[in-house]
CSV table of C-alpha atoms and ligand atoms in Angstrom, one decimal:
chain,number,residue,atom,x,y,z
A,4,UNK,CA,0.2,0.5,-0.1
A,5,UNK,CA,2.7,2.1,0.7
A,6,UNK,CA,4.5,1.8,-2.6
A,7,UNK,CA,1.0,2.2,-4.5
A,8,UNK,CA,0.1,5.2,-3.3
A,9,UNK,CA,3.6,6.5,-4.4
A,10,UNK,CA,5.2,7.5,-1.1
A,11,UNK,CA,8.1,5.1,-2.2
A,12,UNK,CA,9.5,2.3,-4.0
A,13,UNK,CA,8.6,-1.0,-2.7
A,14,UNK,CA,12.6,-1.3,-1.7
A,15,UNK,CA,12.3,1.9,0.6
A,16,UNK,CA,8.6,1.4,1.8
A,17,UNK,CA,10.7,-1.7,3.3
A,18,UNK,CA,13.3,-0.4,4.9
A,19,UNK,CA,10.5,2.4,6.3
A,20,UNK,CA,8.6,-0.5,8.0
A,21,UNK,CA,11.8,-1.8,9.2
A,22,UNK,CA,12.8,1.3,10.6
A,23,UNK,CA,9.4,1.6,12.8
A,24,UNK,CA,8.1,4.3,10.8
A,25,UNK,CA,5.1,2.9,9.6
A,26,UNK,CA,2.0,2.3,12.5
A,27,UNK,CA,-1.4,0.2,11.6
A,28,UNK,CA,-4.6,1.0,13.4
A,29,UNK,CA,-2.4,2.8,16.2
A,30,UNK,CA,0.3,0.0,16.4
A,31,UNK,CA,3.5,0.0,14.6
A,32,UNK,CA,4.5,-2.9,12.5
A,33,UNK,CA,7.8,-4.4,11.8
A,34,UNK,CA,7.0,-7.4,10.0
A,35,UNK,CA,7.2,-6.9,6.5
A,36,UNK,CA,4.6,-8.5,4.3
A,37,UNK,CA,2.3,-7.3,7.0
A,38,UNK,CA,-1.5,-7.1,5.2
A,39,UNK,CA,-3.4,-4.2,5.2
A,40,UNK,CA,-7.2,-3.6,3.9
A,41,UNK,CA,-6.3,0.3,2.5
A,42,UNK,CA,-10.5,0.9,2.8
A,43,UNK,CA,-10.2,0.1,6.2
A,44,UNK,CA,-6.8,0.0,7.6
A,45,UNK,CA,-5.3,3.3,9.4
A,46,UNK,CA,-1.9,3.6,8.1
A,47,UNK,CA,0.7,6.1,8.8
A,48,UNK,CA,4.4,7.0,7.8
A,49,UNK,CA,6.1,9.0,9.5
A,50,UNK,CA,2.6,9.8,11.9
A,51,UNK,CA,1.2,10.9,8.4
A,52,UNK,CA,-2.1,9.2,7.3
A,53,UNK,CA,-1.8,7.4,4.0
A,54,UNK,CA,-4.7,7.9,1.7
A,55,UNK,CA,-5.8,4.6,-0.4
A,56,UNK,CA,-5.0,5.1,-4.2
A,57,UNK,CA,-8.2,3.1,-6.1
A,58,UNK,CA,-6.4,0.7,-8.6
A,59,UNK,CA,-6.2,1.3,-12.0
A,60,UNK,CA,-8.7,-0.2,-14.0
A,61,UNK,CA,-8.4,-1.2,-17.8
A,62,UNK,CA,-11.3,-3.1,-18.9
A,63,UNK,CA,-11.4,-4.4,-23.2
A,64,UNK,CA,-15.1,-5.1,-24.2
A,65,UNK,CA,-16.4,-6.6,-27.5
A,66,UNK,CA,-19.3,-4.4,-27.8
A,67,UNK,CA,-22.1,-6.2,-29.8
A,68,UNK,CA,-24.5,-4.3,-32.4
A,69,UNK,CA,-28.1,-2.8,-31.2
A,70,UNK,CA,-26.0,-1.6,-27.6
A,71,UNK,CA,-25.4,2.1,-27.1
A,72,UNK,CA,-21.3,2.8,-26.4
A,73,UNK,CA,-22.1,5.2,-23.8
A,74,UNK,CA,-22.8,4.4,-20.2
A,75,UNK,CA,-26.7,5.7,-20.2
A,76,UNK,CA,-28.7,6.7,-22.7
A,77,UNK,CA,-31.7,9.2,-22.3
A,78,UNK,CA,-33.6,7.5,-25.0
A,79,UNK,CA,-33.7,4.2,-22.9
A,80,UNK,CA,-31.7,1.7,-25.4
A,81,UNK,CA,-29.8,-0.9,-24.2
A,82,UNK,CA,-26.0,0.1,-23.5
A,83,UNK,CA,-22.9,-1.0,-22.5
A,84,UNK,CA,-23.0,-0.6,-18.6
A,85,UNK,CA,-25.5,-3.4,-19.4
A,86,UNK,CA,-22.5,-5.6,-20.4
A,87,UNK,CA,-20.3,-4.9,-17.8
A,88,UNK,CA,-21.8,-6.2,-14.4
A,89,UNK,CA,-19.1,-6.8,-11.8
A,90,UNK,CA,-16.6,-4.0,-13.0
A,91,UNK,CA,-16.7,-3.1,-9.3
A,92,UNK,CA,-15.1,0.3,-10.0
A,93,UNK,CA,-16.5,3.6,-12.2
A,94,UNK,CA,-14.6,2.9,-15.7
A,95,UNK,CA,-15.5,5.2,-18.9
A,96,UNK,CA,-15.4,4.5,-22.2
A,97,UNK,CA,-12.6,5.8,-24.6
A,98,UNK,CA,-14.1,6.6,-27.2
A,99,UNK,CA,-17.4,5.9,-28.9
A,100,UNK,CA,-18.9,3.4,-31.4
A,101,UNK,CA,-22.0,3.3,-33.7
A,102,UNK,CA,-24.8,1.7,-32.2
A,103,UNK,CA,-24.5,-0.5,-34.7
A,104,UNK,CA,-21.0,-1.1,-34.6
A,105,UNK,CA,-19.2,-3.7,-33.0
A,106,UNK,CA,-15.9,-4.8,-31.4
A,107,UNK,CA,-13.3,-3.4,-29.2
A,108,UNK,CA,-14.0,-0.8,-26.7
A,109,UNK,CA,-11.6,0.3,-24.0
A,110,UNK,CA,-13.1,1.3,-20.5
A,111,UNK,CA,-10.4,2.8,-18.1
A,112,UNK,CA,-10.7,4.9,-14.8
A,113,UNK,CA,-7.7,6.8,-16.2
A,114,UNK,CA,-9.5,10.0,-17.3
A,115,UNK,CA,-6.1,11.7,-18.5
A,116,UNK,CA,-5.2,8.6,-20.1
A,117,UNK,CA,-8.2,8.2,-21.6
A,118,UNK,CA,-8.4,12.2,-22.9
A,119,UNK,CA,-5.0,11.3,-24.2
A,120,UNK,CA,-5.6,8.3,-26.5
A,121,UNK,CA,-8.5,10.3,-27.9
A,122,UNK,CA,-6.6,13.6,-29.1
A,123,UNK,CA,-5.3,13.4,-32.5
A,124,UNK,CA,-1.9,14.8,-31.3
A,125,UNK,CA,-1.2,11.0,-30.1
A,126,UNK,CA,-2.2,9.5,-33.5
A,127,UNK,CA,-3.4,6.2,-32.2
A,128,UNK,CA,-4.2,4.0,-34.8
A,129,UNK,CA,-7.6,2.3,-34.8
A,130,UNK,CA,-8.3,-0.9,-37.5
A,131,UNK,CA,-11.4,-1.7,-38.5
A,132,UNK,CA,-12.9,-4.7,-40.4
A,133,UNK,CA,-15.7,-4.0,-42.5
A,134,UNK,CA,-18.1,-5.1,-44.7
A,135,UNK,CA,-19.0,-3.3,-47.7
A,136,UNK,CA,-21.7,-2.9,-50.9
A,137,UNK,CA,-19.1,-4.0,-54.1
A,138,UNK,CA,-15.6,-4.7,-54.6
A,139,UNK,CA,-13.5,-1.6,-54.2
A,140,UNK,CA,-11.0,-0.8,-57.2
A,141,UNK,CA,-7.1,-0.1,-56.5
A,142,UNK,CA,-8.1,3.3,-57.5
A,143,UNK,CA,-10.9,3.6,-54.5
A,144,UNK,CA,-8.4,2.0,-51.8
A,145,UNK,CA,-5.7,4.3,-53.1
A,146,UNK,CA,-7.8,7.6,-53.0
A,147,UNK,CA,-9.1,6.1,-48.7
A,148,UNK,CA,-5.5,5.9,-48.2
A,149,UNK,CA,-4.5,9.2,-49.8
A,150,UNK,CA,-7.2,11.2,-48.1
A,151,UNK,CA,-10.8,11.8,-48.6
A,152,UNK,CA,-12.8,14.8,-48.9
A,153,UNK,CA,-15.7,15.0,-45.8
A,154,UNK,CA,-18.1,17.6,-45.0
A,155,UNK,CA,-15.6,18.2,-42.0
A,156,UNK,CA,-12.7,18.2,-43.9
A,157,UNK,CA,-9.7,15.9,-45.9
A,158,UNK,CA,-9.2,12.9,-43.7
A,159,UNK,CA,-5.5,11.5,-42.7
A,160,UNK,CA,-3.8,9.0,-44.6
A,161,UNK,CA,-5.2,5.3,-43.8
A,162,UNK,CA,-4.5,2.1,-44.7
A,163,UNK,CA,-6.4,-0.3,-46.4
A,164,UNK,CA,-6.0,-4.3,-46.7
A,165,UNK,CA,-8.5,-5.9,-48.6
A,166,UNK,CA,-9.4,-9.5,-46.9
A,167,UNK,CA,-11.5,-11.0,-49.1
A,168,UNK,CA,-14.3,-10.4,-51.9
A,169,UNK,CA,-17.5,-12.2,-52.4
A,170,UNK,CA,-20.0,-12.1,-54.9
A,171,UNK,CA,-21.8,-8.5,-54.0
A,172,UNK,CA,-19.9,-7.7,-51.2
A,173,UNK,CA,-16.3,-7.3,-49.9
A,174,UNK,CA,-14.3,-7.6,-46.7
A,175,UNK,CA,-11.7,-5.0,-45.8
A,176,UNK,CA,-9.5,-3.6,-43.1
A,177,UNK,CA,-9.2,-0.2,-42.8
A,178,UNK,CA,-6.7,1.6,-40.0
A,179,UNK,CA,-7.3,5.1,-39.7
A,180,UNK,CA,-5.5,7.8,-37.0
A,181,UNK,CA,-8.3,9.7,-36.5
A,182,UNK,CA,-11.9,9.2,-34.6
A,183,UNK,CA,-14.6,11.7,-36.1
A,184,UNK,CA,-18.3,10.8,-36.1
A,185,UNK,CA,-19.1,8.0,-38.6
A,186,UNK,CA,-15.7,8.2,-39.6
A,187,UNK,CA,-15.1,5.0,-41.5
A,188,UNK,CA,-18.8,4.7,-43.0
A,189,UNK,CA,-18.8,8.1,-44.4
A,190,UNK,CA,-15.2,7.3,-46.3
A,191,UNK,CA,-16.5,4.5,-47.7
A,192,UNK,CA,-19.7,6.4,-48.4
A,193,UNK,CA,-17.7,9.2,-50.2
A,194,UNK,CA,-16.4,6.4,-52.4
A,195,UNK,CA,-19.4,4.8,-53.3
A,196,UNK,CA,-19.4,1.5,-51.2
A,197,UNK,CA,-21.1,1.9,-48.1
A,198,UNK,CA,-20.4,0.0,-44.9
A,199,UNK,CA,-22.8,-3.0,-44.1
A,200,UNK,CA,-21.3,-4.2,-41.1
A,201,UNK,CA,-18.1,-2.7,-39.0
A,202,UNK,CA,-16.1,-4.2,-36.3
A,203,UNK,CA,-13.1,-2.5,-34.3
A,204,UNK,CA,-10.8,-5.0,-33.9
A,205,UNK,CA,-7.7,-2.9,-33.0
A,206,UNK,CA,-6.7,-0.1,-30.9
A,207,UNK,CA,-3.3,1.0,-30.8
A,208,UNK,CA,-1.5,-1.9,-29.3
A,209,UNK,CA,-4.5,-3.7,-28.5
A,210,UNK,CA,-6.4,-6.6,-30.6
A,211,UNK,CA,-9.6,-7.9,-29.9
A,212,UNK,CA,-8.4,-11.4,-30.5
A,213,UNK,CA,-11.1,-13.9,-29.6
A,214,UNK,CA,-12.8,-11.7,-27.1
A,215,UNK,CA,-16.3,-13.2,-27.2
A,216,UNK,CA,-18.9,-10.9,-29.0
A,217,UNK,CA,-20.7,-9.0,-25.6
A,218,UNK,CA,-17.9,-10.4,-23.1
A,219,UNK,CA,-15.2,-8.2,-21.3
A,220,UNK,CA,-12.2,-8.7,-19.4
A,221,UNK,CA,-9.5,-6.9,-17.7
A,222,UNK,CA,-6.1,-6.1,-19.5
A,223,UNK,CA,-3.0,-8.1,-18.7
A,224,UNK,CA,-0.3,-5.8,-17.0
A,225,UNK,CA,1.6,-6.2,-20.2
A,226,UNK,CA,-1.6,-4.2,-22.3
A,227,UNK,CA,-1.9,-1.9,-19.6
A,228,UNK,CA,1.7,-0.8,-19.9
A,229,UNK,CA,1.7,-0.8,-23.4
B,2,URA,N1,-16.4,4.8,-37.8
B,2,URA,C1,-17.7,4.8,-38.2
B,2,URA,O1,-18.2,5.0,-39.2
B,2,URA,N2,-18.5,4.1,-37.3
B,2,URA,C2,-18.0,3.7,-35.6
B,2,URA,O2,-18.7,2.8,-35.2
B,2,URA,C3,-16.7,3.6,-35.7
B,2,URA,C4,-15.8,4.1,-36.6
């Protein structure tokens, strides 16, 4: 708890304990590894109360279509809150996904990080697997990659990968670094191939992989650090 509060490193915290500078509920403890409950026990270092720091929480959700990506909805539709039972601390979605879109959503209680991840300055790439009407020509793909003109301006460079084509539709992967409203749908609309289905599969270093639709999991330490 001392290290988690940011007061000292783990090693320094152990020294403080060994030196008798730490009390738990008014009694000096010298035993390393003494367990405390940060919510209930009163821990002091050098006579100063240590405030418990809430743990950092990072959740990855695979949002199905038919859910709002917000925590509540004035119109009473289902929201991602319905998919997050058991997440005790309050977490906030980092960005949005359309009601009819699916895929990776990150949620966290780390507000500053969430802001930064959304800021265009940091260029966090987002990759979408999309099914579109028709089959794109190489020239249409090149124009998506260069940037297309939307009502709110030219889009920044994107990367488009062909995945497979069917009779009337085709599947693509598109990676963008911005997050304007309905951006992918609007980009494909401009080149004449409306989006039929859209799934976010990657967000920065995070990969949706085989997380089942409608389920969530906590990030691993490695993912959270990345
Ligand atoms: N682009 C869209 O058009 N919709 C989404 O949900 C995400 C990206």
